[in-house]
mmCIF file of C-alpha atoms in Angstrom:
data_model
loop_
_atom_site.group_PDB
_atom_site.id
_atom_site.type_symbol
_atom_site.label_atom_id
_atom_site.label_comp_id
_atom_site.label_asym_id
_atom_site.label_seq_id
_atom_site.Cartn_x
_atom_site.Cartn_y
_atom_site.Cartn_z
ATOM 1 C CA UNK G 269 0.735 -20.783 20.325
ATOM 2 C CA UNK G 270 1.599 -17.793 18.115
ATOM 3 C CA UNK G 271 2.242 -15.236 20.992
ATOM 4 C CA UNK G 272 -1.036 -13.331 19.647
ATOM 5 C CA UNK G 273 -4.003 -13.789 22.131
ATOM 6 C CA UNK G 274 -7.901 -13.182 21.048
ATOM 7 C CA UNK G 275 -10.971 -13.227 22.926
ATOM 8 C CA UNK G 276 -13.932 -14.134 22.681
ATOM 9 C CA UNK G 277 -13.342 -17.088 20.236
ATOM 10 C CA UNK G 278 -16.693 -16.882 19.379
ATOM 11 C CA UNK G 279 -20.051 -14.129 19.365
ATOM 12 C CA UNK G 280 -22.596 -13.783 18.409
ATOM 13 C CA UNK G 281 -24.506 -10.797 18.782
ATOM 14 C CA UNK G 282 -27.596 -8.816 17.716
ATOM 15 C CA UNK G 283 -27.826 -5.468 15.310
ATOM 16 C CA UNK G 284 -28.361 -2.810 18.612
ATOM 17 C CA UNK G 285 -25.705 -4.793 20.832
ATOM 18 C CA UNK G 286 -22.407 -3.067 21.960
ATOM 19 C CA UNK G 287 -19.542 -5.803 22.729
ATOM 20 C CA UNK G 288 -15.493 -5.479 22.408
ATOM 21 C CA UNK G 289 -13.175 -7.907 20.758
ATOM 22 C CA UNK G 290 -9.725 -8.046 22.450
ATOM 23 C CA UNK G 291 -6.358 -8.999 21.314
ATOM 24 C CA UNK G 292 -3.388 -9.498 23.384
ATOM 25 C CA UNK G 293 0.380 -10.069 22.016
ATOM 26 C CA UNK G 294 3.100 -11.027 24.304
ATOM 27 C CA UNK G 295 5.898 -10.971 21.700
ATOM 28 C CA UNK G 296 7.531 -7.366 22.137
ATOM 29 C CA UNK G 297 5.939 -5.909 18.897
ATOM 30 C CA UNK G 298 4.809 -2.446 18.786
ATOM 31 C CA UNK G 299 2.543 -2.695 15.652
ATOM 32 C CA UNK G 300 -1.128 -4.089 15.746
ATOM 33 C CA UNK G 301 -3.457 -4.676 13.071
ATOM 34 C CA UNK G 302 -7.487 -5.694 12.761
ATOM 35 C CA UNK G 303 -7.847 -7.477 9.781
ATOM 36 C CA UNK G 304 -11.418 -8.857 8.454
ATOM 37 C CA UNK G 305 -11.906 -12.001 6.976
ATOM 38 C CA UNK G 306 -15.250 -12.863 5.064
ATOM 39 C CA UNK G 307 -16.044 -16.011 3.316
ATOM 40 C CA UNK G 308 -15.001 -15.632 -1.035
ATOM 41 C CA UNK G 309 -12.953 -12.628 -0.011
ATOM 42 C CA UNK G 310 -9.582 -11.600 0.778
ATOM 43 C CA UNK G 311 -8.457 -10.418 4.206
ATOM 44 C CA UNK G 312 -9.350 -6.909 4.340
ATOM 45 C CA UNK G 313 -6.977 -4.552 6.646
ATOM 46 C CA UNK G 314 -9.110 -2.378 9.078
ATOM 47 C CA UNK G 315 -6.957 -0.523 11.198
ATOM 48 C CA UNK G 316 -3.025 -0.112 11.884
ATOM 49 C CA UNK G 317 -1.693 1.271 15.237
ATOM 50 C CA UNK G 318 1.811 1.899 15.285
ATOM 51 C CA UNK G 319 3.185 3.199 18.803
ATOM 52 C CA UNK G 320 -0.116 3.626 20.169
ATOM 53 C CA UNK G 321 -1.289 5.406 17.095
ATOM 54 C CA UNK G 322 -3.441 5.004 14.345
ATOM 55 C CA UNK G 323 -2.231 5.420 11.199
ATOM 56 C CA UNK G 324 -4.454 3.401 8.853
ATOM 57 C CA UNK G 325 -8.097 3.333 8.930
ATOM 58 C CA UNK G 326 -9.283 1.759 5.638
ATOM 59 C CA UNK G 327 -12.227 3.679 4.838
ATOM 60 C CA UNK G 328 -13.978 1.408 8.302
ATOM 61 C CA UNK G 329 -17.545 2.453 9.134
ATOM 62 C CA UNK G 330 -17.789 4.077 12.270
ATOM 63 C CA UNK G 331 -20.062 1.273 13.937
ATOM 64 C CA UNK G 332 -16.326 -0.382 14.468
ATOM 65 C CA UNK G 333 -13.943 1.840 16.791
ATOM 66 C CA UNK G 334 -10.642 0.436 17.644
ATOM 67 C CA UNK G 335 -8.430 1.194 21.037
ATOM 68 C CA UNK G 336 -4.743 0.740 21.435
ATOM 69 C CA UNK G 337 -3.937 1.546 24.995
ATOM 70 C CA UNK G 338 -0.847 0.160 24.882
ATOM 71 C CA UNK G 339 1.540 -1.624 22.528
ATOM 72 C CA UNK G 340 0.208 -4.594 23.914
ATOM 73 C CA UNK G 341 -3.363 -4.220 23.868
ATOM 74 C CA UNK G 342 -5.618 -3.735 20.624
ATOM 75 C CA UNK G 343 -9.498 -3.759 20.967
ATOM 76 C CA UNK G 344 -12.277 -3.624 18.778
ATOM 77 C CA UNK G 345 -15.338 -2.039 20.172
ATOM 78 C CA UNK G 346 -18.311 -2.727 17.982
ATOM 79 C CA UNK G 347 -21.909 -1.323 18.230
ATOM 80 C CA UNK G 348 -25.129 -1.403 16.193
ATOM 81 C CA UNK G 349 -23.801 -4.345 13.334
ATOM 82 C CA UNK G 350 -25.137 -5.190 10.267
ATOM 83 C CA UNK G 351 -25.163 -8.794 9.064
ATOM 84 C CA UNK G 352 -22.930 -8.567 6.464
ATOM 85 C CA UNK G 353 -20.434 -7.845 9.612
ATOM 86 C CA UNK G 354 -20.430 -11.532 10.099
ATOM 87 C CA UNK G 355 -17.095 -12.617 9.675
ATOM 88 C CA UNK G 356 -13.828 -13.743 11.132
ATOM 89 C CA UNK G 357 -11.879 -10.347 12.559
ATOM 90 C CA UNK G 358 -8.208 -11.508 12.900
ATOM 91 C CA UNK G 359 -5.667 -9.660 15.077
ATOM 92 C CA UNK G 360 -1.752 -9.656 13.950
ATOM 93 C CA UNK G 361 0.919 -8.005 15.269
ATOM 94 C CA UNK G 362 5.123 -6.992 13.728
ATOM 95 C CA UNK G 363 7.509 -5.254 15.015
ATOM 96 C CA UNK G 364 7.999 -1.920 12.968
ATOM 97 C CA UNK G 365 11.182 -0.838 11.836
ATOM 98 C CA UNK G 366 12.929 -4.886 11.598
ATOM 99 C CA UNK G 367 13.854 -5.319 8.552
ATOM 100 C CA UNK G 368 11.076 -8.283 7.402
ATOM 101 C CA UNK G 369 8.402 -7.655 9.824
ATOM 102 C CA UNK G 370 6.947 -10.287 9.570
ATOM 103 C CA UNK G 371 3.173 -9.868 10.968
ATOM 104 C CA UNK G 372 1.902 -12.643 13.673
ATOM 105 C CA UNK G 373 -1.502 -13.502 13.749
ATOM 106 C CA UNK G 374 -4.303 -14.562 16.757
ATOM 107 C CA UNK G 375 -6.594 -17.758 15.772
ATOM 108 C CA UNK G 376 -9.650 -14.708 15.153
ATOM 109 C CA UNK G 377 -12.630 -13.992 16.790
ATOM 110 C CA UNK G 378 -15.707 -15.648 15.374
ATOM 111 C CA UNK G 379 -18.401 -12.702 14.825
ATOM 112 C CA UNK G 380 -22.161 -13.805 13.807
ATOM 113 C CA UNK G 381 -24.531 -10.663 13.602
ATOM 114 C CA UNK G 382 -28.344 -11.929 14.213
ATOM 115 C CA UNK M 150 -3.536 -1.038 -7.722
ATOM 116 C CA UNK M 151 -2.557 -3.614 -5.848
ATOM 117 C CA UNK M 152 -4.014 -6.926 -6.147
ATOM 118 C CA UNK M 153 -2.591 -11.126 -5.381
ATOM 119 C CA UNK M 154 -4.024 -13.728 -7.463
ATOM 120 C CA UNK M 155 -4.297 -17.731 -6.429
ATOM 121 C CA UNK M 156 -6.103 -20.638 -7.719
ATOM 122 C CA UNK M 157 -8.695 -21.413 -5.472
ATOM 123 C CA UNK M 158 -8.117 -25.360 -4.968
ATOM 124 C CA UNK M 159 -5.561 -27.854 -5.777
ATOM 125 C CA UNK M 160 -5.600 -30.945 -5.098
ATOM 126 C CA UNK M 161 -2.489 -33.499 -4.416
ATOM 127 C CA UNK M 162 -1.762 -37.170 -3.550
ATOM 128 C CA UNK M 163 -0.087 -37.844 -0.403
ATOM 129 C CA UNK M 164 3.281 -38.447 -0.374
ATOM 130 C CA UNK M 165 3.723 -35.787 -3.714
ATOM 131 C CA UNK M 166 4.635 -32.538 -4.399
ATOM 132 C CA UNK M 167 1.759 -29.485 -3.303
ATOM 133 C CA UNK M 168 3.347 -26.470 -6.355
ATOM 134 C CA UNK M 169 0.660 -23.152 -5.100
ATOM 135 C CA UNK M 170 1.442 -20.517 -7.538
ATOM 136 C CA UNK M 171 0.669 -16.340 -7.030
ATOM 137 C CA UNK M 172 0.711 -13.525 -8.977
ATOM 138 C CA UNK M 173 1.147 -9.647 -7.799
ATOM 139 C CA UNK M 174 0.717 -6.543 -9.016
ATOM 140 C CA UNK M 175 3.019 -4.386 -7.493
ATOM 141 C CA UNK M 176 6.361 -4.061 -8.053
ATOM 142 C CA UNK M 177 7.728 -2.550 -5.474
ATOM 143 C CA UNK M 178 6.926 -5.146 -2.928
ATOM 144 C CA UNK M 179 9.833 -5.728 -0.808
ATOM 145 C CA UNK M 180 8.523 -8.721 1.180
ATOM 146 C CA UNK M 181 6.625 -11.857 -0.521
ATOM 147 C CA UNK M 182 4.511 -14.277 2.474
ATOM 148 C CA UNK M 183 2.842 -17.174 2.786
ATOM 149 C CA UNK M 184 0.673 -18.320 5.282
ATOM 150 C CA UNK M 185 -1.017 -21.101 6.229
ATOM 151 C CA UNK M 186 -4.703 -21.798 8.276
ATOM 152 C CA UNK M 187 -6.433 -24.850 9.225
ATOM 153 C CA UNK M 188 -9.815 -24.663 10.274
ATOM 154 C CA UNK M 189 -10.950 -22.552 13.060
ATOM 155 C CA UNK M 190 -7.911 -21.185 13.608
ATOM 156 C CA UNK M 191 -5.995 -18.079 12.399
ATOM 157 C CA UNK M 192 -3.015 -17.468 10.055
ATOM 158 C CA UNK M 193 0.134 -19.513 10.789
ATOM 159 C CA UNK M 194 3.269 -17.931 9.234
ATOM 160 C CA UNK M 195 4.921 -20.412 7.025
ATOM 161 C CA UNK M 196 7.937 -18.645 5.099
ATOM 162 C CA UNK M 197 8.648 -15.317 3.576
ATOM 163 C CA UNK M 198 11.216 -13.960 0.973
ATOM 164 C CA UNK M 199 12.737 -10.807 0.171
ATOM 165 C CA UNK M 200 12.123 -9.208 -3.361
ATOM 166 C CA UNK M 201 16.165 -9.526 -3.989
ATOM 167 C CA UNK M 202 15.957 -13.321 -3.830
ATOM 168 C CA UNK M 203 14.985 -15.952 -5.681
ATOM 169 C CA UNK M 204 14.841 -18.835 -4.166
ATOM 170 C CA UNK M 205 14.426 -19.471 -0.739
ATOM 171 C CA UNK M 206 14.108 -23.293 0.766
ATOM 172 C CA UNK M 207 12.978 -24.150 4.667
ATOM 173 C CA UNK M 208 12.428 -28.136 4.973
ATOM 174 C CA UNK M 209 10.289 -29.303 2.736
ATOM 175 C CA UNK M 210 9.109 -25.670 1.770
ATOM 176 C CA UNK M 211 10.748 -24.406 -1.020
ATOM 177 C CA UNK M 212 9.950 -20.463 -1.936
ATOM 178 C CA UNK M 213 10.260 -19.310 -5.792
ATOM 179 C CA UNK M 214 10.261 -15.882 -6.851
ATOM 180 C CA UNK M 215 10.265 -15.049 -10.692
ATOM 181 C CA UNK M 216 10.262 -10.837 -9.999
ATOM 182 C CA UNK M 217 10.018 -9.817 -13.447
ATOM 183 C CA UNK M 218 6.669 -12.003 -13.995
ATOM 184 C CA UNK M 219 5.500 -10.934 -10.335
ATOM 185 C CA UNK M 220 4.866 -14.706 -9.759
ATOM 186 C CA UNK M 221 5.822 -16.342 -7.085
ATOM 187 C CA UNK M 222 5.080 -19.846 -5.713
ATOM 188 C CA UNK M 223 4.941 -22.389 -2.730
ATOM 189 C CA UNK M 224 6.367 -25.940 -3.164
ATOM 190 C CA UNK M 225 5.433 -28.793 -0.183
ATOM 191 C CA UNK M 226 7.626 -31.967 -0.748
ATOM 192 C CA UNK M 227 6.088 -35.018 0.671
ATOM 193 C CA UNK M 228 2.705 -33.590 0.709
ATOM 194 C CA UNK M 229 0.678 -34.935 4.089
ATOM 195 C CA UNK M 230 -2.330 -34.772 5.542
ATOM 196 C CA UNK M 231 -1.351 -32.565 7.988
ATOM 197 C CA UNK M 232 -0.446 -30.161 5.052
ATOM 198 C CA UNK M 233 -4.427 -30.151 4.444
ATOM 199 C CA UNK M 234 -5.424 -26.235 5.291
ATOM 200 C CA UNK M 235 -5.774 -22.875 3.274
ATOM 201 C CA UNK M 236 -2.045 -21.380 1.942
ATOM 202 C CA UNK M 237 -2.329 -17.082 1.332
ATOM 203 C CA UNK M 238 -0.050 -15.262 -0.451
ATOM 204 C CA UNK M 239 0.567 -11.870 0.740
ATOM 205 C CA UNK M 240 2.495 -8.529 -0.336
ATOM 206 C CA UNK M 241 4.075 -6.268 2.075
ATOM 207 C CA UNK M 242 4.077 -2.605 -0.477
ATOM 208 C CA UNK M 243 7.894 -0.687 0.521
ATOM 209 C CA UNK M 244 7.223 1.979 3.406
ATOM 210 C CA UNK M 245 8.950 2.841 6.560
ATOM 211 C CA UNK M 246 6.403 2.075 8.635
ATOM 212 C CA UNK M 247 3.943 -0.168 9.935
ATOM 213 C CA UNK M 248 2.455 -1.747 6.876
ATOM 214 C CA UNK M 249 -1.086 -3.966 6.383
ATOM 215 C CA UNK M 250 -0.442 -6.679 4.355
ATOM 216 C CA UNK M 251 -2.582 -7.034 0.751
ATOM 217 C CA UNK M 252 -3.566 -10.912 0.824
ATOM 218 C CA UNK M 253 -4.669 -13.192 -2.258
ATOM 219 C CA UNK M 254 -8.132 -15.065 -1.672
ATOM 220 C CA UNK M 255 -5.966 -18.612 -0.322
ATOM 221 C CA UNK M 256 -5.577 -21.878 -1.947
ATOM 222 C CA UNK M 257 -7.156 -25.077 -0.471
ATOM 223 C CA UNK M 258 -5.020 -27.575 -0.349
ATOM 224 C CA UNK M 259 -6.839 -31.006 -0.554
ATOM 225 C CA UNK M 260 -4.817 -34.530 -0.047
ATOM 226 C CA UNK M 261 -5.917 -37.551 -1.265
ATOM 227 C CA UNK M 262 -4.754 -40.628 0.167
#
């Protein structure tokens, strides 16, 4: 149990679908990151709310739109993939401003584009 | 730029010493990770260091950090099975706020019996 909660484990999904990844941390942070994770490739940062607000967007297409309504809360709303989306999108959270901050990550959500 | 470096496999007996080895780019990181995942799941925190130390040991992991070579490494005493799993080195670049992390592509660790 890392403290860092993601649903669904697992979707799949075709190219004109619209579906939402959650992520859930119960650990007091009040940073939350998307992170991507293909096969032969590093993790690749998406998005960084801190407080609420974004303030990283890694040059994302716009067919992935995140939401953090609270410091608690980070989704991932998704709509009209392409199937080199496939991949394993990992939420983390930290806690800005400790001195290490170290980030805490959710077991991923599973993402298969037909 | 910033870019982490790791061999892609290494492979250990049981009951031996697991040495992963990284290299960085930039300088100015102020925090070195490493993180562990096992299949299906996500990434497990294992142990990080600050960029002022040079050493740091937790159990039977023991943390290097050689700052002027930007290597760092990862060393598992009494390698086990349960060790078996992907180890990522990460960078965390010196800001004052909330900071992605720059990751290397992972190690697999594989244990032979």
């Amino acid at each position: 149990e890392t403290g860092v909660t993601q649903t669904p484990r697992h979707l799949v999904m075709g190219m004109t679908n619209k579906k939402s990844l959650k992520c859930e941390q119960h650990l007091g942070h009040n940073a939350m990151y998307w992170y991507k994770q293909s096969a032969k490739k590093p993790l690749e940062l998406m998005f960084v709310y801190n407080f609420k607000e974004q303030t990283e967007n890694n040059s994302v297409p716009s067919r992935f739109s995140p939401e953090c309504p609270n410091s608690s809360h980070l989704f991932l709303h998704l709509h009209t993939l392409q199937p080199e989306d496939s991949a394993l999108y990992l939420c983390a959270s930290s806690q800005q401003g400790a001195e290490d901050q170290p980030q805490h990550f959710g077991d991923g959500t599973r993402l298969s584009i037909l | 730029g910033e870019d982490v470096e790791q061999s892609l496999f290494l492979s250990v007996r049981e009951g031996d010493s697991s040495v992963i080895n990284c290299t960085y780019t930039d300088s100015s990181s102020t925090y070195l990770y490493w993180y562990k995942q096992e299949p299906g799941a996500g990434l497990q925190l294992l142990t990080y260091i600050f960029s002022n130390m040079d050493m740091k040991q937790d159990q039977r992991l023991t943390v290097l950090l050689n700052k002027k070579d930007k290597h760092l490494s990862l060393r598992i005493a009494d390698t086990q099975t349960g060790d078996s799993a992907i180890y990522f080195c990460a960078e965390r670049a010196p800001g004052g706020g909330a900071d992605g992390l720059t990751f290397g592509k992972g190690t697999h660790l594989i244990i032979q019996p």
